[in-house]
Coordinates of C-alpha atoms and ligand atoms in Angstrom, one line a residue:
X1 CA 6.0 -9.1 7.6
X2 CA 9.3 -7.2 7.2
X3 CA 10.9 -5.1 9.6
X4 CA 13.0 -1.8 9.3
X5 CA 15.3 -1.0 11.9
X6 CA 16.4 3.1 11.7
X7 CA 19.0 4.7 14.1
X8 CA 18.3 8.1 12.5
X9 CA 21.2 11.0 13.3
X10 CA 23.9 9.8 10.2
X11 CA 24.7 12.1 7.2
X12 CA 24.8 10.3 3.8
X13 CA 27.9 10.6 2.0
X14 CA 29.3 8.5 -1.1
X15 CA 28.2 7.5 -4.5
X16 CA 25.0 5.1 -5.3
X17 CA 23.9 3.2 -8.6
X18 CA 19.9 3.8 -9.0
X19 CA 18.1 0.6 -9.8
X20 CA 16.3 -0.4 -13.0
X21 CA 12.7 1.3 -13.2
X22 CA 9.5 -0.4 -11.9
X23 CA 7.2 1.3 -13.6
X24 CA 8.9 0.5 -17.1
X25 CA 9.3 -3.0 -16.3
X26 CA 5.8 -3.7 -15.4
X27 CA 4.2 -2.6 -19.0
X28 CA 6.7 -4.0 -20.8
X29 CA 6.3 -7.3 -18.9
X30 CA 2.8 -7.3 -20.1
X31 CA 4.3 -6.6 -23.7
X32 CA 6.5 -9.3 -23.7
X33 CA 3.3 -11.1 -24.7
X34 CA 3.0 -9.4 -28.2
X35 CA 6.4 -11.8 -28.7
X36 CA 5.7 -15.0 -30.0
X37 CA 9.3 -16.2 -29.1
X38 CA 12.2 -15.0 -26.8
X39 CA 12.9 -11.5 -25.2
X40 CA 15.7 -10.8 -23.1
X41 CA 15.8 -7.8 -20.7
X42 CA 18.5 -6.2 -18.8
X43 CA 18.5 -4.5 -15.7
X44 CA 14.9 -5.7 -14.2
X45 CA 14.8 -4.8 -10.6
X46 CA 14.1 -7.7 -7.9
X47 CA 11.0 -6.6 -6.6
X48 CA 7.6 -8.0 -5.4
X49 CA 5.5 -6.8 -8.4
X50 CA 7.8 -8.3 -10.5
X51 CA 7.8 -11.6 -9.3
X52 CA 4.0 -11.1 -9.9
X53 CA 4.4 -10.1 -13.4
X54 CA 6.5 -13.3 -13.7
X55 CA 3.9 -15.6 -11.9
X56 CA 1.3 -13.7 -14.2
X57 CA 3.3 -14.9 -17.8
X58 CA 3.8 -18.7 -16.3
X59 CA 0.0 -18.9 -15.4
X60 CA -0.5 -17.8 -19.1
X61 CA 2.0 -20.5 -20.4
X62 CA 4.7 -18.7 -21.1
X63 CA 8.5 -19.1 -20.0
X64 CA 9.6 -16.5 -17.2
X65 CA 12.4 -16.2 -15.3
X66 CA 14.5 -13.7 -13.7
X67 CA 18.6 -14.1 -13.1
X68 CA 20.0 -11.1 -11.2
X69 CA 18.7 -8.2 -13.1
X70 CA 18.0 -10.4 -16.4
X71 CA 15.0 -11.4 -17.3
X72 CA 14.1 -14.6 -19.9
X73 CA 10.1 -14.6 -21.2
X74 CA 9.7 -17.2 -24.4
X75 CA 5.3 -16.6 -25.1
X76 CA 5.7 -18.7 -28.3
X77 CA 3.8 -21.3 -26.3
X78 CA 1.0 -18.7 -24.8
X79 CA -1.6 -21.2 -24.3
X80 CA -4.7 -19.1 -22.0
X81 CA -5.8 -15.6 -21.3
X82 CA -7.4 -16.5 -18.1
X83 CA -5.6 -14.5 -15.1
X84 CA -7.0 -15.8 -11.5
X85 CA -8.0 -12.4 -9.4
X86 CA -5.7 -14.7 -6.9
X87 CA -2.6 -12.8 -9.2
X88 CA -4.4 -10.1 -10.2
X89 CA -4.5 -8.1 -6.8
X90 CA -1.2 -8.7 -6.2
X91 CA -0.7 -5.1 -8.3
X92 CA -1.7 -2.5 -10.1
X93 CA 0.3 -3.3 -13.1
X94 CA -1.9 -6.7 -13.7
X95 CA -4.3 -4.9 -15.1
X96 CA -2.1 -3.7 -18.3
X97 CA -2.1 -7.8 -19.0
X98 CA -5.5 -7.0 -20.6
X99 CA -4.4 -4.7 -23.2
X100 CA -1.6 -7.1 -24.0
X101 CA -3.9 -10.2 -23.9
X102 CA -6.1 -8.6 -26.2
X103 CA -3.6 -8.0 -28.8
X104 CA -1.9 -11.5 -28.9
X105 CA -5.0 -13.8 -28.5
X106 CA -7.7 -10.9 -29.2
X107 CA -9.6 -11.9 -25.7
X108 CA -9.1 -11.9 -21.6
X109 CA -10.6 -13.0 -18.6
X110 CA -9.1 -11.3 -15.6
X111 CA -10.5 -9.0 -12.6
X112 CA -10.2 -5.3 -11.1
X113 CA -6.4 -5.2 -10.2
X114 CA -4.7 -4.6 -6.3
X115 CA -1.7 -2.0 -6.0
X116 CA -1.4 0.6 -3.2
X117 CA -4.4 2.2 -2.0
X118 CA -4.7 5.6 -2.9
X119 CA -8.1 6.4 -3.5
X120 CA -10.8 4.4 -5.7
X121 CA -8.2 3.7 -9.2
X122 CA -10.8 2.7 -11.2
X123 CA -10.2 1.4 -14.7
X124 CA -12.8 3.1 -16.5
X125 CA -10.4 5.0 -19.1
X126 CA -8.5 1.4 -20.1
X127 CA -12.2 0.0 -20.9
X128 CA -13.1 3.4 -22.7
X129 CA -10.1 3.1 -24.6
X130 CA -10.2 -0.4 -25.4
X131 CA -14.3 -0.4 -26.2
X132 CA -12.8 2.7 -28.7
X133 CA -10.8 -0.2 -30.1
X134 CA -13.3 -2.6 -30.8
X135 CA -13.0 -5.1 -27.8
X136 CA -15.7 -6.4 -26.5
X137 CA -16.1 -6.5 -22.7
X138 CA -18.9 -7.0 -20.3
X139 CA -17.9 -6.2 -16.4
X140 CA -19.6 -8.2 -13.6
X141 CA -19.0 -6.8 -10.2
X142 CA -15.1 -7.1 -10.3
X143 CA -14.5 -9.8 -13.3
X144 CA -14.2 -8.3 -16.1
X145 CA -14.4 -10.4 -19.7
X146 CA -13.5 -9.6 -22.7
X147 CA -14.7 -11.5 -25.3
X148 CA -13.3 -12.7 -29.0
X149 CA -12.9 -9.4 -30.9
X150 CA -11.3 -8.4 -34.0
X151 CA -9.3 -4.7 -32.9
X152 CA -9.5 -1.8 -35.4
X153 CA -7.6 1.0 -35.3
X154 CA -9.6 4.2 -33.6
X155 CA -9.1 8.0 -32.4
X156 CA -8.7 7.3 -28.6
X157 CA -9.8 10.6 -26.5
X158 CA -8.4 10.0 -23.1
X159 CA -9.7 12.6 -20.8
X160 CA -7.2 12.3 -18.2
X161 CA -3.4 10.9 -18.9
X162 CA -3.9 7.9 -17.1
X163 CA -0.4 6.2 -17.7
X164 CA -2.2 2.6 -16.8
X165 CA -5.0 3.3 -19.8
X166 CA -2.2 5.3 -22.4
X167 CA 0.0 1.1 -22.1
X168 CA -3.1 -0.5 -22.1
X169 CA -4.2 1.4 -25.4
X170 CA -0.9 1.2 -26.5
X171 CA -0.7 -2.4 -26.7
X172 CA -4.1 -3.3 -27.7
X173 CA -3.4 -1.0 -30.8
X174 CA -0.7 -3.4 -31.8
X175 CA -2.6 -5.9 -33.3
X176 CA -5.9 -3.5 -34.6
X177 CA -6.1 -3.8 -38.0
X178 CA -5.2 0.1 -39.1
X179 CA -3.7 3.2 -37.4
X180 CA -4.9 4.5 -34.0
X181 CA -4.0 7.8 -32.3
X182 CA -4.1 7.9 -28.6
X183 CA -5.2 11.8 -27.7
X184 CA -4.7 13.2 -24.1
X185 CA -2.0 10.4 -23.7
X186 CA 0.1 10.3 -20.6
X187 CA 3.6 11.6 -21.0
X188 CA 5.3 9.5 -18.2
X189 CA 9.0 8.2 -19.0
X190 CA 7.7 4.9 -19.1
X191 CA 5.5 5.5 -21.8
X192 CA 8.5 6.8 -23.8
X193 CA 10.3 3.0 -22.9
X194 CA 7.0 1.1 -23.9
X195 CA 7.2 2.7 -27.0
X196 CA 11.1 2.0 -27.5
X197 CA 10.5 -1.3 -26.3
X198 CA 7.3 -2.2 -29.2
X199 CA 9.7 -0.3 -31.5
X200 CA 12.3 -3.1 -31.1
X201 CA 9.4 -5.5 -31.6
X202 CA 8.9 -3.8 -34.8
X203 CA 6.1 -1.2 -34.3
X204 CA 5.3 1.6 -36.1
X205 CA 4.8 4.1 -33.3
X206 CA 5.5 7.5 -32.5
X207 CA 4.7 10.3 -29.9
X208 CA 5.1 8.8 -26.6
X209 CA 6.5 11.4 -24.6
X210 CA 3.9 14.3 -25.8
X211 CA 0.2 13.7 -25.5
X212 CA -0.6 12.0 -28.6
X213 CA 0.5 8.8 -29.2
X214 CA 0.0 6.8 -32.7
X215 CA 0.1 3.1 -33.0
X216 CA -0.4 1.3 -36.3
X217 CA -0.9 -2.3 -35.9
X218 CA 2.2 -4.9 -36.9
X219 CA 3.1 -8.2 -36.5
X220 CA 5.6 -8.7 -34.2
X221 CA 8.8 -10.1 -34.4
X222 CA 10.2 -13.0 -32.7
X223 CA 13.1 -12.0 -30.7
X224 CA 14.3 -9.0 -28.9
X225 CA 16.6 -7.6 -26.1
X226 CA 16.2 -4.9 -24.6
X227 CA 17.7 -2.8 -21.4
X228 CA 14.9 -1.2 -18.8
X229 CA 15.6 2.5 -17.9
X230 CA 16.6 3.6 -14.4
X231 CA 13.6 4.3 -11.9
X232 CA 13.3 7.8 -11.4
X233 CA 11.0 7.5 -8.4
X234 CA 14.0 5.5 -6.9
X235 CA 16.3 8.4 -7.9
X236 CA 14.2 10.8 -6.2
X237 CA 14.0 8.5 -3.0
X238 CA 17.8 8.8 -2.8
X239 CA 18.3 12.6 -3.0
X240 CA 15.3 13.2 -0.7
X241 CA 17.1 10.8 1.8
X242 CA 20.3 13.2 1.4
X243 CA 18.2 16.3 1.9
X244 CA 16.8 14.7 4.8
X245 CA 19.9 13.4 6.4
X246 CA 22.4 16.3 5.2
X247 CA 25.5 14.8 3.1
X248 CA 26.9 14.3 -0.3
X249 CA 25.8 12.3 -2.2
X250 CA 26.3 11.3 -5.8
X251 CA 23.5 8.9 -8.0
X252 CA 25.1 6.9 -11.1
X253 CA 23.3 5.4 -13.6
X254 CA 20.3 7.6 -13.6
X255 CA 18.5 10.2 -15.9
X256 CA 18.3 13.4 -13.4
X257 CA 15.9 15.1 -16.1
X258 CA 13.2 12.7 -15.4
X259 CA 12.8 13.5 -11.4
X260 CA 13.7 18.1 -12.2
X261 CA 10.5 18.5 -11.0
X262 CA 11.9 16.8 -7.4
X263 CA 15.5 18.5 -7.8
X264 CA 14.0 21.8 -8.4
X265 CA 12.1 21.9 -5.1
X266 CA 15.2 20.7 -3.2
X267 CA 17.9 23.6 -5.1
X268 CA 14.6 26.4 -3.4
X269 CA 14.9 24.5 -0.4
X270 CA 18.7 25.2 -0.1
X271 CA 20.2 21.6 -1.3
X272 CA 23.4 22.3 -4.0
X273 CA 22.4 20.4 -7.2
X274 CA 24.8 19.3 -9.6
X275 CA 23.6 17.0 -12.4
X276 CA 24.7 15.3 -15.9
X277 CA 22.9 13.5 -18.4
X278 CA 23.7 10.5 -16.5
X279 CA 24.0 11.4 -12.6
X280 CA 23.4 14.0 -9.9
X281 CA 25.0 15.1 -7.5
X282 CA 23.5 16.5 -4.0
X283 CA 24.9 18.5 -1.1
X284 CA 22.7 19.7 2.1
X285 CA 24.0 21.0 5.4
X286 CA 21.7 22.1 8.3
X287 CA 17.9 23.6 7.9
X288 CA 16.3 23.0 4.8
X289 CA 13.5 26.3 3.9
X290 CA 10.1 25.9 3.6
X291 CA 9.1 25.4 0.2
X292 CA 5.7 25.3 -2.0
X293 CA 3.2 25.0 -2.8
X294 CA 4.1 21.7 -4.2
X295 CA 1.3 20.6 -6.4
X296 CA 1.2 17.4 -8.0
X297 CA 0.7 16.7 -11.5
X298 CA 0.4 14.7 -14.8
X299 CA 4.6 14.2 -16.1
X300 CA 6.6 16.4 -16.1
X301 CA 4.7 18.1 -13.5
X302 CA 5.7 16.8 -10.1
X303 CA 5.1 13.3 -9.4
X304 CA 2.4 12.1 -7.0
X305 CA 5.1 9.5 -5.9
X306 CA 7.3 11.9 -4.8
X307 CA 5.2 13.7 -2.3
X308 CA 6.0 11.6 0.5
X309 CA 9.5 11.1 0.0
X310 CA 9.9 15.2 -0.2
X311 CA 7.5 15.9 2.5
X312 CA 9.9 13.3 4.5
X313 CA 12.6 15.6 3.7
X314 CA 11.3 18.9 4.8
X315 CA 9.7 17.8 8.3
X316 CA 12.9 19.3 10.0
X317 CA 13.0 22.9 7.2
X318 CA 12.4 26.1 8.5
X319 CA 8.9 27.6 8.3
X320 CA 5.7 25.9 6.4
X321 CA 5.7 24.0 3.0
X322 CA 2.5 23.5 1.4
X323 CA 1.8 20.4 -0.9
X324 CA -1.4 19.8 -3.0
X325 CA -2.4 16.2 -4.0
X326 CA -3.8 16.5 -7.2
X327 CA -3.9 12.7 -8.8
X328 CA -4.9 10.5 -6.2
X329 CA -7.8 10.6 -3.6
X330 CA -5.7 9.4 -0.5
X331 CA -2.0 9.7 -1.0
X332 CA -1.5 11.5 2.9
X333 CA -1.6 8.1 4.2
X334 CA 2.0 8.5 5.4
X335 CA 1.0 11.6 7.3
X336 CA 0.0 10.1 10.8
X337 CA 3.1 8.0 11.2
X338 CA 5.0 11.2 10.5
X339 CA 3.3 12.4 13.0
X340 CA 4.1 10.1 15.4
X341 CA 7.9 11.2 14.9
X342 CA 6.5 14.7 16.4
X343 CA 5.8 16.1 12.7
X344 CA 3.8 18.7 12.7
X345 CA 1.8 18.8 9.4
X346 CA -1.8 19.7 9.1
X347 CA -4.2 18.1 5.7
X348 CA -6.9 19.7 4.5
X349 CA -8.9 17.8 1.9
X350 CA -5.8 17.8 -1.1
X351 CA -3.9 20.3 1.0
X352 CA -1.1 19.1 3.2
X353 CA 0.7 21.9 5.6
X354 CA 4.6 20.4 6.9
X355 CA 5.6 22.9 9.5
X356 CA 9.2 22.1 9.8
X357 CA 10.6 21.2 13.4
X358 CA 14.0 21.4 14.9
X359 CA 13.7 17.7 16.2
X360 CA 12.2 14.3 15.2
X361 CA 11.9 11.8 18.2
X362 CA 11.5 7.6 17.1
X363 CA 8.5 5.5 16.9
X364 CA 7.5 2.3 16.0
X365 CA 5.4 2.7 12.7
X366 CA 4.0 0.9 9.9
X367 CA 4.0 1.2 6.5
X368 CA 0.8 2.1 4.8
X369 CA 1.7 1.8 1.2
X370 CA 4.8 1.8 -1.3
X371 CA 6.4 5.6 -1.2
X372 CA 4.9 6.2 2.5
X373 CA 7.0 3.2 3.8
X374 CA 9.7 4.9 2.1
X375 CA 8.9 8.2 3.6
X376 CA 8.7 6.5 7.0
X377 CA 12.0 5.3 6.6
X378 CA 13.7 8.6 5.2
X379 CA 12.0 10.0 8.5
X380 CA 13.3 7.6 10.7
X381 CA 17.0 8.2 9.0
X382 CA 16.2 12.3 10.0
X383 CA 14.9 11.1 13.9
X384 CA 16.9 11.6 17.0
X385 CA 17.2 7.6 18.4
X386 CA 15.4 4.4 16.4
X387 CA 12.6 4.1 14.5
X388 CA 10.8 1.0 13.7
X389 CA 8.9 0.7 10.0
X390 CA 7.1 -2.7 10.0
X391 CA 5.9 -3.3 6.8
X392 CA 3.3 -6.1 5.4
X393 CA 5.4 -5.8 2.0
X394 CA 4.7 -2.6 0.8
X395 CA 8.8 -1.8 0.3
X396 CA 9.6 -4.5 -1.2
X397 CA 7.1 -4.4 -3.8
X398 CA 9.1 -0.9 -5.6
X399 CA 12.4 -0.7 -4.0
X400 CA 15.1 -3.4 -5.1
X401 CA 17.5 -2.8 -1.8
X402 CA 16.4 0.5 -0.2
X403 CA 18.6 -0.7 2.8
X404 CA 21.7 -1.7 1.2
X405 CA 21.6 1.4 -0.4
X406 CA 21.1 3.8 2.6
X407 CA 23.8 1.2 4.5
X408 CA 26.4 2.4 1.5
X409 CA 25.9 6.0 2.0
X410 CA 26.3 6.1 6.0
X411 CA 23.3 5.2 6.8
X412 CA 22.5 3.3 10.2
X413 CA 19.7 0.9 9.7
X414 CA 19.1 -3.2 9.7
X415 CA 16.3 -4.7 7.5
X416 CA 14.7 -8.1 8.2
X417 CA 12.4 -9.7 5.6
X418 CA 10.9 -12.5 3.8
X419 CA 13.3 -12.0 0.4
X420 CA 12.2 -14.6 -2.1
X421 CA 11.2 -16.8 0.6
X422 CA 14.5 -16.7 2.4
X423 CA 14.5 -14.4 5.5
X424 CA 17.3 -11.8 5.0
X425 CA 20.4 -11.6 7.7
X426 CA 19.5 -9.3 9.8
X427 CA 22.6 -7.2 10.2
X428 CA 23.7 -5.2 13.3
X429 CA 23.0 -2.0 13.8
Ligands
EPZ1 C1 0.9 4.7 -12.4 O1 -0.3 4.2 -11.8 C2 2.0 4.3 -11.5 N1 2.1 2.9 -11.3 C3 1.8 5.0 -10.1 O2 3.0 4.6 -9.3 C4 1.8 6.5 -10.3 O3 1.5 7.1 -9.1 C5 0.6 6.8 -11.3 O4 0.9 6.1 -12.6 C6 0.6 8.3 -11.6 O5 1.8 8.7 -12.1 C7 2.7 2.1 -12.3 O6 3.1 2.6 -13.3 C8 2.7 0.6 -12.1 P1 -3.0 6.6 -13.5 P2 -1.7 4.2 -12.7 O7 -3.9 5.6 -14.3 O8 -1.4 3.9 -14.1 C9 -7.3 7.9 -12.1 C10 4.1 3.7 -7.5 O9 4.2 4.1 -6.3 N2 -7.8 6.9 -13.0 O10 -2.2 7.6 -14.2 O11 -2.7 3.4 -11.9 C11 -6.7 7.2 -10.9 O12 -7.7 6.9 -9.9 C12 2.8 3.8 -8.2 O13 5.0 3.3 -8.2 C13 -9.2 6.9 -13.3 O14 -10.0 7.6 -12.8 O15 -2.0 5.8 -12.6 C14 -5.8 8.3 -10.3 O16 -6.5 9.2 -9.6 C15 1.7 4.3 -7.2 N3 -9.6 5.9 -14.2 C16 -5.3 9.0 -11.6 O17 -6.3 8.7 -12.6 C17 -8.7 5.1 -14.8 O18 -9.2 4.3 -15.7 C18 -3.9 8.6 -12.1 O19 -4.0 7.2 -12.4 C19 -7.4 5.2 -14.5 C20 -6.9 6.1 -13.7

């Protein structure tokens, strides 16, 4: 169990580097597979999933190892496609192992995958777009099999962007024997990187980014290197925390255009935004306005990820902000430890109402899933006295160091928790 320690009341101030993205590592993780040799990649962020993702490509055969923020895979010596459900619900990402699986050793035996718990995240789109492909699976109850199978190249009809079931496609398409074109493909960022990154492999690919994507199959060479974007989830967590908080703060290292859909809601709540191709800069003093409605949406609509980190941010605004939840089932989980702070925010079905209040009081809370820990802890930063997030390792799992970042910028808060199996100092307050 980790445990966040928040003395809220401090303005951020000062300059932060935003970490290597999450949700681009993970897929391309799973791609390193497609390699049969080395691949070298810079600037992989230290989390829980990715340790997973790591365990995942050992239990496989492979080499995997991380060094600081460099990761070494060598699959020349893949010797199973058997992934115990044991590693598969550790994440979400586990299940993009199929598609990857599929395309080096044209089978997989693995199981429904874990991840936050949003709603019911089936997988039905990666099995309709793989079955497009020519794989042949049989599910039973939460195994799922997919037996020997030579993949052909297919006109894949997704009928939501499911980012999961666009890399999953993606990769299986690498080794079908032809062209395929993935329509209603998700747009995400990372679906631009997975393509750069199967590019380097050699690929002939195009479209990621818009929502058709076509894959023709290759083989792969034996070597690459390659650098992981910044996560723009993480960048957003960092300006809400300003815009919570009050401050300056400047972000390094990141590409603002991929979180506008965040920075624009904070410019109409009153925050000054200032922004390069390569950093942002944020200023917020006193009452933040009401905003909305914020809906969520498919890229570059705004992202489902960033709901609770801006709802954190406007608890203390003047007037109502609405937010509709449009991709996931049950993404308010956050809500009734906000609460608890003396929030006052109303949900109806996908509708979320944040009337802002002048004061936040401290709580002990606990973290729920990934971005609502987060929330909790942007929350507790915006809280008159301390707030106490425990968390069974939700944080960890996205955020590289959320607390030594928030420690650089003013922030007053101690984190204790099981890092890599050593239990972090716990530093004073
Ligand atoms: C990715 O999850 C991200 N995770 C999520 O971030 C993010 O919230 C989500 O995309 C949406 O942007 C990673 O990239 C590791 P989806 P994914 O498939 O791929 C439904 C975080 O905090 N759906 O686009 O699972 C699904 O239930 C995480 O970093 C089906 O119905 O998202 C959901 O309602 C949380 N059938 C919606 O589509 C399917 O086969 C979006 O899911 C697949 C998805």
């Amino acid at each position: 169990m980790d445990l966040w320690r928040i003395r809220g009341g401090a303005r951020l101030e000062g300059d932060s580097v935003v970490q290597g993205s999450k949700n681009a590592a993970l897929p391309i993780l799973a791609a390193c597979l497609l390699c049969p040799g080395r691949v070298e990649l810079l600037r992989v962020p230290r989390l829980r999933d990715v340790d997973a993702a790591l365990e995942i490509l050992r239990h496989l055969g492979c080499r995997a190892e991380q060094e600081g923020d460099r990761v070494y895979i060598d699959a020349s010596r893949l010797s199973g496609s058997v992934i115990p459900r044991s590693l598969m619900e550790k994440m979400r990402s586990s299940v993009i192992f199929m598609g990857a699986l599929l395309a080096r050793t044209g089978q997989a035996s693995l199981s429904m995958p874990g991840g936050c718990r949003l709603g019911k995240r089936p997988i039905d789109l990666h099995l309709l777009a793989l079955r497009e492909l020519g794989a042949r699976i049989e599910e039973a109850g939460e195994e799922i099999l997919c037996r020997p199978a030579l993949l052909r190249g297919a006109e894949i009809r997704l009928p939501f962007p499911s980012v999961g079931a666009t890399e999953n496609a993606m990769l299986a398409a690498c080794a079908a024997r032809g062209e395929t074109r993935i329509l209603g493909a998700a747009r995400e960022p990372e679906i631009v990187s997975l393509q750069a990154f199967l590019r380097g492999l050699g690929a002939r690919i195009s479209g990621a980014g818009t929502d058709t994507v076509t894959v023709s199959g290759f083989r792969p060479r034996d070597s690459l290197r390659f650098r992981i974007p910044a996560d723009r989830i993480a960048g957003a967590t960092l300006v809400c925390a300003c815009a919570a908080c009050g401050g300056d703060v400047l972000l390094r290292n990141c590409d603002p255009r991929q979180f506008s859909a965040v920075l624009h809601f904070l410019n109409d709540a009153g925050c000054v935004i200032m922004q390069k191709h390569d950093r942002v800069r944020i200023k917020a003093a006193g009452r933040l306005c009401s905003i909305g409605p914020v809906v969520t949406a498919p890229y570059p609509g705004f992202p489902t990820d960033a709901q609770p980190l801006l709802m954190a941010a406007l608890l203390r605004s003047e007037g109502e902000s609405v937010f509709r939840e449009t991709i996931f089932e049950d993404r308010y989980r956050q809500v009734p430890a906000l609460q608890k702070l003396g929030a006052q925010i109303r949900v109806q079905g996908r509708e979320a109402r944040v009337r802002g209040v002048k004061r936040l009081r401290g709580a002990a809370l606990e973290a729920t899933d990934l971005r609502g820990g987060a929330a909790m802890i942007l929350a507790g930063l915006s809280a008159e006295g301390e707030t106490l997030v425990r968390d069974a390792g939700h944080i960890r799992r996205g955020y590289e160091d959320l607390n030594g970042s928030l420690r650089s910028l003013g922030a007053c808060l101690m984190y204790e928790g099981e890092e890599h199996g050593i239990i972090q100092n716990s530093e004073a307050l």
